[in-house]
Coordinates of C-alpha atoms and ligand atoms in Angstrom, one line a residue:
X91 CA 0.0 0.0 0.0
X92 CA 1.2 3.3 -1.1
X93 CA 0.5 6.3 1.7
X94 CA 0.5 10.1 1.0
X95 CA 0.9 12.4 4.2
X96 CA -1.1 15.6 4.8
X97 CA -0.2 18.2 6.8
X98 CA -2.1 21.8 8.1
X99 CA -0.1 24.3 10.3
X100 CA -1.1 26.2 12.8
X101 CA 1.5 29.3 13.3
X102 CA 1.4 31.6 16.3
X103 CA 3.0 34.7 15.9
X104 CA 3.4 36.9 18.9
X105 CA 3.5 40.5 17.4
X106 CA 5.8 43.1 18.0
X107 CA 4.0 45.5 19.8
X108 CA 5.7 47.2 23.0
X109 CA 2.3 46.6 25.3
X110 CA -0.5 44.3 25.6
X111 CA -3.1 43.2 22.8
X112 CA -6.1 44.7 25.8
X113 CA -3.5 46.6 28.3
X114 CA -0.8 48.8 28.7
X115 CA 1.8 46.5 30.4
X116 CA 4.8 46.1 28.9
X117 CA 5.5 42.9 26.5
X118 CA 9.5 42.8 27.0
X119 CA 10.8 39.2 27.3
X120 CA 12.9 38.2 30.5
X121 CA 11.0 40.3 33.1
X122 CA 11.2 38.9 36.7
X123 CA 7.9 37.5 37.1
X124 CA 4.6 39.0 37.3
X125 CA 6.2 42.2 36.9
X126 CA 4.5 43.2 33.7
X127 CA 1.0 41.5 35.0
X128 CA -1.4 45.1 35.5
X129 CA -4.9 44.5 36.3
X130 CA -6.1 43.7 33.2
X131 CA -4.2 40.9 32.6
X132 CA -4.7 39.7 36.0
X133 CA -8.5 39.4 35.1
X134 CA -9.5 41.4 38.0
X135 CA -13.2 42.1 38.2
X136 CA -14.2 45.3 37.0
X137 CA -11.5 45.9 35.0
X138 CA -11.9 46.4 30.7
X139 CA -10.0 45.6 27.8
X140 CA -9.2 48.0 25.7
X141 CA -7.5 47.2 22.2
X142 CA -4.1 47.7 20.9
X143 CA -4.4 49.6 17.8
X144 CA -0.8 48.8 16.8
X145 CA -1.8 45.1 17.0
X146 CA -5.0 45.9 14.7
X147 CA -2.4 47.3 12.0
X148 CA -0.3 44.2 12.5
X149 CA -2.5 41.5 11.7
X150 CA -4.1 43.5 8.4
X151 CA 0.2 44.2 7.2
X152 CA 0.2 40.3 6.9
X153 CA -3.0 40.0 5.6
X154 CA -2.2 42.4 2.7
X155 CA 1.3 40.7 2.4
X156 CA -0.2 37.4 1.8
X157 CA -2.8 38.9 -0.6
X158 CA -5.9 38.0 1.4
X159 CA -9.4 39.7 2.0
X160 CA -9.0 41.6 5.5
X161 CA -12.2 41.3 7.0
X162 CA -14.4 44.8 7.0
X163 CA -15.8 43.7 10.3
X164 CA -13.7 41.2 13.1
X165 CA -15.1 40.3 16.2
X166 CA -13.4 38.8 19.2
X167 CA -14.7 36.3 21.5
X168 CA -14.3 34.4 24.5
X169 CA -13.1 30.9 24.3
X170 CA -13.6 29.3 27.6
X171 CA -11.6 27.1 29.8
X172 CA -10.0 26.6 33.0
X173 CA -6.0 26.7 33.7
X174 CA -3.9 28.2 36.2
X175 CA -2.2 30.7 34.3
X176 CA -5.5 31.8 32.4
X177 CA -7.0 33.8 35.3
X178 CA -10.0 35.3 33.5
X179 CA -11.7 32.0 33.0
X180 CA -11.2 32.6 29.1
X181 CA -8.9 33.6 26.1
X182 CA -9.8 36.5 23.8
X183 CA -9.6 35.1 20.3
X184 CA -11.3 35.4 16.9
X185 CA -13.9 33.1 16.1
X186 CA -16.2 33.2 13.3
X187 CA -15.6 36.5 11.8
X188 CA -11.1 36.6 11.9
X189 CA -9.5 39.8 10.9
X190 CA -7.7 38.4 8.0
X191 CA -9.2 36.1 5.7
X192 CA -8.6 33.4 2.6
X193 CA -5.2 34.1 1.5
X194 CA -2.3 31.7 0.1
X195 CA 1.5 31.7 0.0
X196 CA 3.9 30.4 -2.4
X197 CA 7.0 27.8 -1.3
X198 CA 10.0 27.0 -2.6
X199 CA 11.2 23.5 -2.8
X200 CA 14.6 23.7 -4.1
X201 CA 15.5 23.2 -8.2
X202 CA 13.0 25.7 -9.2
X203 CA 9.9 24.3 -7.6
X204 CA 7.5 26.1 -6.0
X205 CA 3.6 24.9 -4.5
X206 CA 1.2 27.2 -3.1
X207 CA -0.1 27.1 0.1
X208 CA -3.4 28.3 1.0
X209 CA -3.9 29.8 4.2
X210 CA -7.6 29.4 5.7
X211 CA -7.3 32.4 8.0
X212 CA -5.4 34.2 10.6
X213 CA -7.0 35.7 14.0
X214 CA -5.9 37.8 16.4
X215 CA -5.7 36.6 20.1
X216 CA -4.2 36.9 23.5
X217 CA -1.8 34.7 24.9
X218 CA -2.0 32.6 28.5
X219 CA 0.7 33.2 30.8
X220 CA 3.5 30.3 32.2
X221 CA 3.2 27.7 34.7
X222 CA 6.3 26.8 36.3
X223 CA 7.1 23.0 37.1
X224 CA 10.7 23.9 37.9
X225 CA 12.1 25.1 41.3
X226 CA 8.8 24.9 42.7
X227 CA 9.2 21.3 44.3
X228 CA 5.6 20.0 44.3
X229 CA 4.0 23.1 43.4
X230 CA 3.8 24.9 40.2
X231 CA 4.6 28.3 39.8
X232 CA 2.4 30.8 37.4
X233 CA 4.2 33.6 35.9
X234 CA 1.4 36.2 34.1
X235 CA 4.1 38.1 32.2
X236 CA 2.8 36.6 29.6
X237 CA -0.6 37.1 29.9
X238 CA -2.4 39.4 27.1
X239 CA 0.6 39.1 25.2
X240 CA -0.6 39.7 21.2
X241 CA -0.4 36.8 19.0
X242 CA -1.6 36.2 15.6
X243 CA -2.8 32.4 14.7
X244 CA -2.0 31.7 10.9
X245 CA -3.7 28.6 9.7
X246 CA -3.3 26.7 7.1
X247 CA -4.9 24.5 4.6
X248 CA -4.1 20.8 4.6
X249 CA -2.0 21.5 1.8
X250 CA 1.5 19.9 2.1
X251 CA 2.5 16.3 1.6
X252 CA 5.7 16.0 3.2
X253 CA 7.7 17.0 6.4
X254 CA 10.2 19.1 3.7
X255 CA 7.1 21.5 2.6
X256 CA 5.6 21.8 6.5
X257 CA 9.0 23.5 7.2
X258 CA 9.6 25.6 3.7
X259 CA 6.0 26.9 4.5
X260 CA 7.1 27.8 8.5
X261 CA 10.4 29.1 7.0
X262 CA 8.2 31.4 4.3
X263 CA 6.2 32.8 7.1
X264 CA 8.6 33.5 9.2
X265 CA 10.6 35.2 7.0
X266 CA 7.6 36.9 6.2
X267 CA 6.7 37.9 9.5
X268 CA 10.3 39.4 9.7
X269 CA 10.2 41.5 6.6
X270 CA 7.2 42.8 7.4
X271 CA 8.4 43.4 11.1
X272 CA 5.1 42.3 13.0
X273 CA 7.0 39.6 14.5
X274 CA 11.0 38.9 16.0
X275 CA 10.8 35.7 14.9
X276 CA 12.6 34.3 18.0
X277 CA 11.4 30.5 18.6
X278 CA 14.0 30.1 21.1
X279 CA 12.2 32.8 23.5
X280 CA 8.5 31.8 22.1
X281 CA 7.9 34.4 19.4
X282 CA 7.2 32.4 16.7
X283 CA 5.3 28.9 17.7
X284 CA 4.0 25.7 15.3
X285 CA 1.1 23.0 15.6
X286 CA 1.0 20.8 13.0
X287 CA -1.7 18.7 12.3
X288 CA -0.9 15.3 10.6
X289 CA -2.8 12.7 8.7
X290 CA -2.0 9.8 6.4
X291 CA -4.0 8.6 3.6
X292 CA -4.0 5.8 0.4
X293 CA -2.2 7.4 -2.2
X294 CA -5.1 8.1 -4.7
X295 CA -8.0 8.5 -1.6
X296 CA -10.3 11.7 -2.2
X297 CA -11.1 11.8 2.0
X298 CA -8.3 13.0 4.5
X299 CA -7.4 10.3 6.8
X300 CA -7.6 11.2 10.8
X301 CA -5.5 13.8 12.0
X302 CA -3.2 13.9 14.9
X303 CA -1.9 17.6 15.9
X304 CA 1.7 17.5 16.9
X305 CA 2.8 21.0 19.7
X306 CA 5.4 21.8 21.2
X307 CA 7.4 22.3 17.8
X308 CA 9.9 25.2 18.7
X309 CA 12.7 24.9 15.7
X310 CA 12.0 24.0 12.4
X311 CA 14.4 21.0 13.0
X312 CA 11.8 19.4 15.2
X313 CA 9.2 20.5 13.0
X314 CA 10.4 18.1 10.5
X315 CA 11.4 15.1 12.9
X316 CA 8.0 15.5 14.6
X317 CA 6.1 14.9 11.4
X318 CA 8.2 12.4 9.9
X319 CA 7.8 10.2 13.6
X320 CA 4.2 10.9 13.2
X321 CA 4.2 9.9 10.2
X322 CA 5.5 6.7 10.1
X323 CA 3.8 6.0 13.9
X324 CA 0.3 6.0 11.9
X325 CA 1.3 4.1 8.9
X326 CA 2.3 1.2 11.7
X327 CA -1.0 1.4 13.2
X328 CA -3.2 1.4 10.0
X329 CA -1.0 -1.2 8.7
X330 CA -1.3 -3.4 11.6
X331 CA -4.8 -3.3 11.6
X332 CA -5.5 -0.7 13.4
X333 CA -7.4 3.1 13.7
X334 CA -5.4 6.6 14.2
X335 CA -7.2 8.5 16.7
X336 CA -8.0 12.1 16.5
X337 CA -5.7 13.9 19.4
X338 CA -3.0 16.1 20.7
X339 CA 0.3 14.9 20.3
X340 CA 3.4 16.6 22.6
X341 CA 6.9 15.9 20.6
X342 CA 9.8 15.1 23.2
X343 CA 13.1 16.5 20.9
X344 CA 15.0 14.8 24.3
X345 CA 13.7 10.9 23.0
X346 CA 12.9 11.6 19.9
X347 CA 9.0 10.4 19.7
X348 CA 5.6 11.9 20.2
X349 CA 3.0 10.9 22.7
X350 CA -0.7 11.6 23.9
X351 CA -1.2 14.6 25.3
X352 CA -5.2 14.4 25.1
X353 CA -7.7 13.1 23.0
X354 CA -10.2 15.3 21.0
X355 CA -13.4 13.3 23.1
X356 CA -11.9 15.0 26.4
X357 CA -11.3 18.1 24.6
X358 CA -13.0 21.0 26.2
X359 CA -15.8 22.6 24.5
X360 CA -15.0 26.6 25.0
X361 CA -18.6 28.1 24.5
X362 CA -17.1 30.6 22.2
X363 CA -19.0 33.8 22.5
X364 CA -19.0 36.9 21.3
X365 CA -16.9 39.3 24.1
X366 CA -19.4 41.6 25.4
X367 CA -16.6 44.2 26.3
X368 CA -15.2 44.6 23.4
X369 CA -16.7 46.5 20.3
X370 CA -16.3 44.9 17.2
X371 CA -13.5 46.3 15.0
X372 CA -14.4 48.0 11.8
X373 CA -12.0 48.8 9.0
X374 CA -12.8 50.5 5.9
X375 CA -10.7 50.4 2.4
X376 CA -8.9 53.3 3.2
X377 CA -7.1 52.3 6.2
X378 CA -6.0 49.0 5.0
X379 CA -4.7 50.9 1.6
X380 CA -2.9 52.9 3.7
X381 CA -1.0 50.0 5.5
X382 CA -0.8 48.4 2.1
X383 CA 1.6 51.3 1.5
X384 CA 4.0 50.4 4.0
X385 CA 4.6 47.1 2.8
X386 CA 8.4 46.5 2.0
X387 CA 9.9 44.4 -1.1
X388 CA 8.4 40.9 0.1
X389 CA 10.8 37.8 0.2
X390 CA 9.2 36.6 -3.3
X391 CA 9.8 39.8 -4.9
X392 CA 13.0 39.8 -3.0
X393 CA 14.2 36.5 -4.4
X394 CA 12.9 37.3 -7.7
X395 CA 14.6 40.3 -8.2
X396 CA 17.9 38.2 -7.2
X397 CA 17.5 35.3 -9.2
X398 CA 17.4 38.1 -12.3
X399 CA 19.9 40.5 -11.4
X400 CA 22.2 38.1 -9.9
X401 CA 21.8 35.3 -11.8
X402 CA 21.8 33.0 -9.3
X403 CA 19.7 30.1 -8.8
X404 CA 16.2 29.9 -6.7
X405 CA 17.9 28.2 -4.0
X406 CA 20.9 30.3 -3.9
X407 CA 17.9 33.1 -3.8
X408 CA 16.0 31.7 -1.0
X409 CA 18.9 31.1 1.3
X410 CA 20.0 35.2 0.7
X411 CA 16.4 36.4 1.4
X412 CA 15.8 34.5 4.1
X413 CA 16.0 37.5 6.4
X414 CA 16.1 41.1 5.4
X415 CA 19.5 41.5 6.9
X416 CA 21.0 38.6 5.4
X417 CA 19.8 40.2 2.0
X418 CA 21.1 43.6 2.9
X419 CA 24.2 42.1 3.7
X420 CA 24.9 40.0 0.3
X421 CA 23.9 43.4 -2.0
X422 CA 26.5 45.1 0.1
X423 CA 28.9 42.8 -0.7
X424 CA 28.2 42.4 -4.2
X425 CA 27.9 46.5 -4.7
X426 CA 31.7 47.1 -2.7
X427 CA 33.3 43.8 -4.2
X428 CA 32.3 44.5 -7.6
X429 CA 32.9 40.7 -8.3
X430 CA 31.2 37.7 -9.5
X431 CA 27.9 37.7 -7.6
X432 CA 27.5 33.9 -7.6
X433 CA 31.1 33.2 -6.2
X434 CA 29.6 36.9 -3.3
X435 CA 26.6 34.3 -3.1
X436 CA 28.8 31.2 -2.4
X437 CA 30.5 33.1 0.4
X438 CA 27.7 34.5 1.9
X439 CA 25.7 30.6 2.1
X440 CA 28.4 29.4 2.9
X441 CA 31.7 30.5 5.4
X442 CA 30.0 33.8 6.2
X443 CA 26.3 31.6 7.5
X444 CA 28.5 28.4 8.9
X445 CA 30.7 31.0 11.1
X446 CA 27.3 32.6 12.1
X447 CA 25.4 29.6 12.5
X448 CA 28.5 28.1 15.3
X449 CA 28.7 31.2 17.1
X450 CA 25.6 32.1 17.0
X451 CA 25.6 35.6 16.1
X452 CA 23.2 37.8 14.2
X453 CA 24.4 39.0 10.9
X454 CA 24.2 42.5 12.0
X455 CA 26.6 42.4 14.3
X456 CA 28.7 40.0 12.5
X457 CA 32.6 40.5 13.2
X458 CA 33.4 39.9 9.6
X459 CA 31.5 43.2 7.8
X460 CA 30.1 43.2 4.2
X461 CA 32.9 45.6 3.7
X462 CA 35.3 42.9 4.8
X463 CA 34.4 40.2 3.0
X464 CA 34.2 42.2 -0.1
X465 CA 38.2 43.0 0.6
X466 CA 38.3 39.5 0.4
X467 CA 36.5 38.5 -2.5
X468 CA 38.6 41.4 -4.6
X469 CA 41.8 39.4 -3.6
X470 CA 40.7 36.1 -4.9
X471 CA 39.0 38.0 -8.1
X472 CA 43.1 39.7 -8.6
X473 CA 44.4 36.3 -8.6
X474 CA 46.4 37.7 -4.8
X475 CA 45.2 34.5 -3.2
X476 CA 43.6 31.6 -4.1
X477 CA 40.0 30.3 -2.8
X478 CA 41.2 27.9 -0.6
X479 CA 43.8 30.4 1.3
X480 CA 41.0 32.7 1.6
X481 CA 39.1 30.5 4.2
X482 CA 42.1 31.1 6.1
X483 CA 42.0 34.8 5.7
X484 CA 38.4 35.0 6.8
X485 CA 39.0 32.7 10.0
X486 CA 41.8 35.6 10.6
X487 CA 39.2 38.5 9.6
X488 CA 36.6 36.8 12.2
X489 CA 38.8 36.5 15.0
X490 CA 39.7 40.4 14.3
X491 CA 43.0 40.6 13.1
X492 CA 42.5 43.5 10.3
X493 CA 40.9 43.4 6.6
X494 CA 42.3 41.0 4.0
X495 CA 45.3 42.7 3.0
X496 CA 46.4 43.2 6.3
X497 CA 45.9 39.8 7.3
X498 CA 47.6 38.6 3.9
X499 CA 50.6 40.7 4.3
X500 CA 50.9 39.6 8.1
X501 CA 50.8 36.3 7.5
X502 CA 52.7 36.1 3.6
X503 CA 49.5 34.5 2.2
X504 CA 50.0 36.1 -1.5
X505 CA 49.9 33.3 -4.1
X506 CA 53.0 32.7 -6.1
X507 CA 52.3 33.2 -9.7
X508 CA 55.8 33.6 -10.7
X509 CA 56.1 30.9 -12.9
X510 CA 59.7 30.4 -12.7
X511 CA 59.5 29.8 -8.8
X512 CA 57.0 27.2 -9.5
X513 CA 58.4 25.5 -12.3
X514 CA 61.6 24.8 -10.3
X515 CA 59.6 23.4 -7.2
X516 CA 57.6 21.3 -9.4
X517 CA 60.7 20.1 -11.0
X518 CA 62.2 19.3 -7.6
X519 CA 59.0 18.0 -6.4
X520 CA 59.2 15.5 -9.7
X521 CA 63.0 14.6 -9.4
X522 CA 62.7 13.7 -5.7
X523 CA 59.9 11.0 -6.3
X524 CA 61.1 9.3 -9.2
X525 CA 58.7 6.3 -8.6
X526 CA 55.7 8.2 -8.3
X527 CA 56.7 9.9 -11.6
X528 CA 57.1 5.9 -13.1
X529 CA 54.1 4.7 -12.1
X530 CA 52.0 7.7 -13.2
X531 CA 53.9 7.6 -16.8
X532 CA 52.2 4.1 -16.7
X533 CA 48.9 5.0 -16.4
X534 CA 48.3 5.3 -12.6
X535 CA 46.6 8.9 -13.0
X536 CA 45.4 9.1 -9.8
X537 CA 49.2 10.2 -8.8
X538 CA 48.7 13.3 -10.1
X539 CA 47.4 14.7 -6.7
X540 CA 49.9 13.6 -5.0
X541 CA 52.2 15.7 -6.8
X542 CA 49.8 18.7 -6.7
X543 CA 49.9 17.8 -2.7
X544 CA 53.8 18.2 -2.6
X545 CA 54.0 21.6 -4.3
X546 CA 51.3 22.8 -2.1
X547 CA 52.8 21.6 0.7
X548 CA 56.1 23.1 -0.1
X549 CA 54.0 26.4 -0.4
X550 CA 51.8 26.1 2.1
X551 CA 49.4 26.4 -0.2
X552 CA 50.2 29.5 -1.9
X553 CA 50.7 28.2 -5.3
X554 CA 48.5 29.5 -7.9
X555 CA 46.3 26.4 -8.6
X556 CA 46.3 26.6 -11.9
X557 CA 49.5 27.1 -12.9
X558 CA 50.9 23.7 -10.6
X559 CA 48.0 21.9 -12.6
X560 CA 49.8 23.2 -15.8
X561 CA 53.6 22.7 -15.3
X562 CA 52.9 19.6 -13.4
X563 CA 51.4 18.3 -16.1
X564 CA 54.0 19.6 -18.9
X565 CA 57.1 17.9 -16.9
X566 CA 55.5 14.8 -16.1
X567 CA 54.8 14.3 -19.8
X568 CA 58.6 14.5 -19.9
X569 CA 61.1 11.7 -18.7
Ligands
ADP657 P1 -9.3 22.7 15.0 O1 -10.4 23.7 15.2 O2 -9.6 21.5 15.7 O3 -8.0 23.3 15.3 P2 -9.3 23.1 12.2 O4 -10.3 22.6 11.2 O5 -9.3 24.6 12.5 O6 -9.3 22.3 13.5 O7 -7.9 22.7 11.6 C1 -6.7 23.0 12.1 C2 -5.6 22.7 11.2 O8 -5.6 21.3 10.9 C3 -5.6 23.4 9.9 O9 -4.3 23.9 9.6 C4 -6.0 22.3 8.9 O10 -5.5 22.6 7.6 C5 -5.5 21.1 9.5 N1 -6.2 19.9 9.2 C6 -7.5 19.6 9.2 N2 -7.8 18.4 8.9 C7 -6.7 17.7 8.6 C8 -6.3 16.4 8.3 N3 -7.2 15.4 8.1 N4 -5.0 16.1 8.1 C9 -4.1 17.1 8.2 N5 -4.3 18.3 8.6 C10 -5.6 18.7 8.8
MG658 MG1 -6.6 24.5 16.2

């Protein structure tokens, strides 16, 4: 039996605003807790909500990114339940009339392909605050920092078959999100949050098969594992016989498998209602046009724009777009170095993201600046060093020590091109392994880099490339 996987995600955003989605308190992450708890988000009696008009503008800047129909009229309602750190009894969300509407986004999959991605809806709601198992021996601690905190809940359609597309479309977003600066992103502190809902079906079957929702998903890394566990765990079941049930599933990244969290027959029914404190929020053409207008160059446009003045390839393009900075960064390079943007494009992807990526640093503040690596790239473009001593230069560069020439001169990096010099070391190189020359006049080819080894080494690598490959070749055609 053939099976085909289905996936929908649900994406909480938390939005960028400096207070509450209903109060004034602040939103900063880190806070000793219940510091930035006011009376609002404490659900003391009496109090009201009032709404955040910055987190109104928010929600309808992604809804005009993603080109859907922001809702004329939204209204927010209670969604009832009990928990500890949910002191009012309910959750302000959206319900049946969300602020943004139908809308879809387009992925990219790597060699050109793309699928689009409809998105069913995204609401506006408050988040819970924090309970506490740590520290608290026995007891459980509830921190309401948290509380009232703005998030947006982007769903999507069951639209992707395979964990590979569930994270290109959470990448998309979040790069989205980013651009369009209603969200930090930050899935480390909680910013940026992912349910996905899984089903399997027979490849070829019209109806979706049962759906299990996987939370607790906060890197795109465990994003993928999560659903390709999931996967498999309800192929076993049908397989053997039996039936997937419909329920929460928590993913443990520690032993690497999901399990039961709760089924959807104990799931609480919330007795959504409309919120009677809360006037429904009206929005006419003109205000949305006007946010419309503040809309930067969007990652598609973005990537676009680089495939075609670049020329580089979509998945060279994605990886460069991914952030705003990242993007800034590369044109920076490419404007100062004045050099082949795909070799710019190769750096960037790849030493420039790896050095990030291990030391964890922002792009912004990276040690090595776009003006730096740019005095690097013009050396290896002059033919002063070759590619491979560069990686040296910018381990030198990212520890501080100067730009590329200085670091060059400092440590006698230039390449030798001097043809002479390298003709005689490749001559010495030959006439002091005379039976590695024999056995490669006899058709043991493979020898060659072994000779190429030996000049480098003599150089420590400063040999043009090029012209070893050359004279190596000329006087081992010789006896
Ligand atoms: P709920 O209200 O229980 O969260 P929704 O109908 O709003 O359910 O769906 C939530 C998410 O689950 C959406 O992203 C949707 O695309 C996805 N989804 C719904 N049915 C399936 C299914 N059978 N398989 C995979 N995903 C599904
Ligand atoms: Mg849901």
């Amino acid at each position: 039996m053939q099976w085909e996987t289905v996936i929908g995600l649900e994406i909480h955003a938390q939005l960028a605003t400096k207070s509450k989605i209903f109060s004034g308190a602040s939103t900063a992450y880190g806070a000793e807790p219940n510091t930035q708890a006011c009376n609002v988000d404490l659900g003391m009696p009496g109090v009201l909500p009032v709404l955040n008009r910055e987190a109104v503008c928010m929600a309808v800047k992604f809804g005009v990114a993603i080109g859907a129909k922001v809702a004329p009229r939204s209204v927010f309602a209670r969604k009832n339940y009990f928990y500890p750190d949910l002191p009012k009894g309910y959750q302000i969300s959206q319900m049946e009339l969300p602020i943004v509407g139908v809308g879809k986004l387009t992925i990219n999959l790597g060699d050109g392909e793309s699928k689009v991605i409809g998105i069913t809806r995204a609401h506006l709601e408050e988040d819970a605050g924090k309970s506490l198992h740590e520290d608290f021996h026995g007891m459980t601690g509830i921190d309401l920092n948290r509380a009232g905190t703005p998030l947006l809940e982007i769903v999507s359609e069951p639209d992707m078959s395979s964990a590979v597309e569930a994270v290109a479309y959470a990448k998309k977003i979040h790069a989205l999100v980013r651009y369009i600066e209603i969200c930090d992103g930050n899935m480390a502190e909680g910013s940026f949050r992912c349910d996905a809902n899984v089903s399997v079906r027979p490849k070829g079957q019209e109806k979706l098969g049962t759906r299990a929702e996987l939370k607790n998903l906060n890197s795109f890394r465990f994003l993928e594992k999560a659903i390709n566990l999931e996967v498999e765990r309800q192929i076993d079941i049908i397989e053997s016989g039996g039936k997937v049930a419909q329920e929460t599933r928590l993913y443990d990244a520690d032993r690497n498998e999901t399990r039961s969290m709760r089924s959807k027959e104990e799931a609480n029914d919330y007795r959504y209602f409309p919120d009677p404190d809360l006037l429904p929020v009206e929005l006419d053409d003109a205000f949305i046009d006007a946010i419309r207008e503040t809309l930067p160059e969007l990652p598609d446009e973005k990537r676009q724009r680089f495939e075609a003045d670049y020329v580089l390839s979509q998945q060279d393009a994605v990886v460069l777009t991914a952030s705003r900075e990242l993007a800034d960064y590369y044109e920076a390079v490419v404007a100062t170095a004045q050099t082949d943007p795909k070799i710019a494009a190769n750096w960037v992807s790849g030493e420039l993201a790896a050095a990030l990526n291990k030391e964890a640093v922002d792009v912004v503040n990276s040690p090595v600046t776009a003006e730096l690596l740019a005095g690097l790239l013009k050396r290896i473009a002059d033919q002063t060093i070759s590619g491979k001593i560069a990686k040296q230069v910018f381990e030198a560069m990212w520890q501080g020590e100067g730009d590329a020439d200085a670091v060059i001169e400092a440590k006698g990096l230039k390449q030798i091109t001097d043809s002479g010099a390298i003709e005689k070391l490749v001559d010495d190189v030959v006439t002091t392994n005379p039976k590695q020359a024999e056995q490669y006049r006899s058709g043991k080819d493979k020898l060659f880099g072994f000779f190429v080894g030996q000049v480098m080494k003599e150089t420590k690598g400063k040999a043009n490339p090029q012209q070893v490959n050359e004279l190596l070749k000329k006087r081992l055609a010789q006896d």
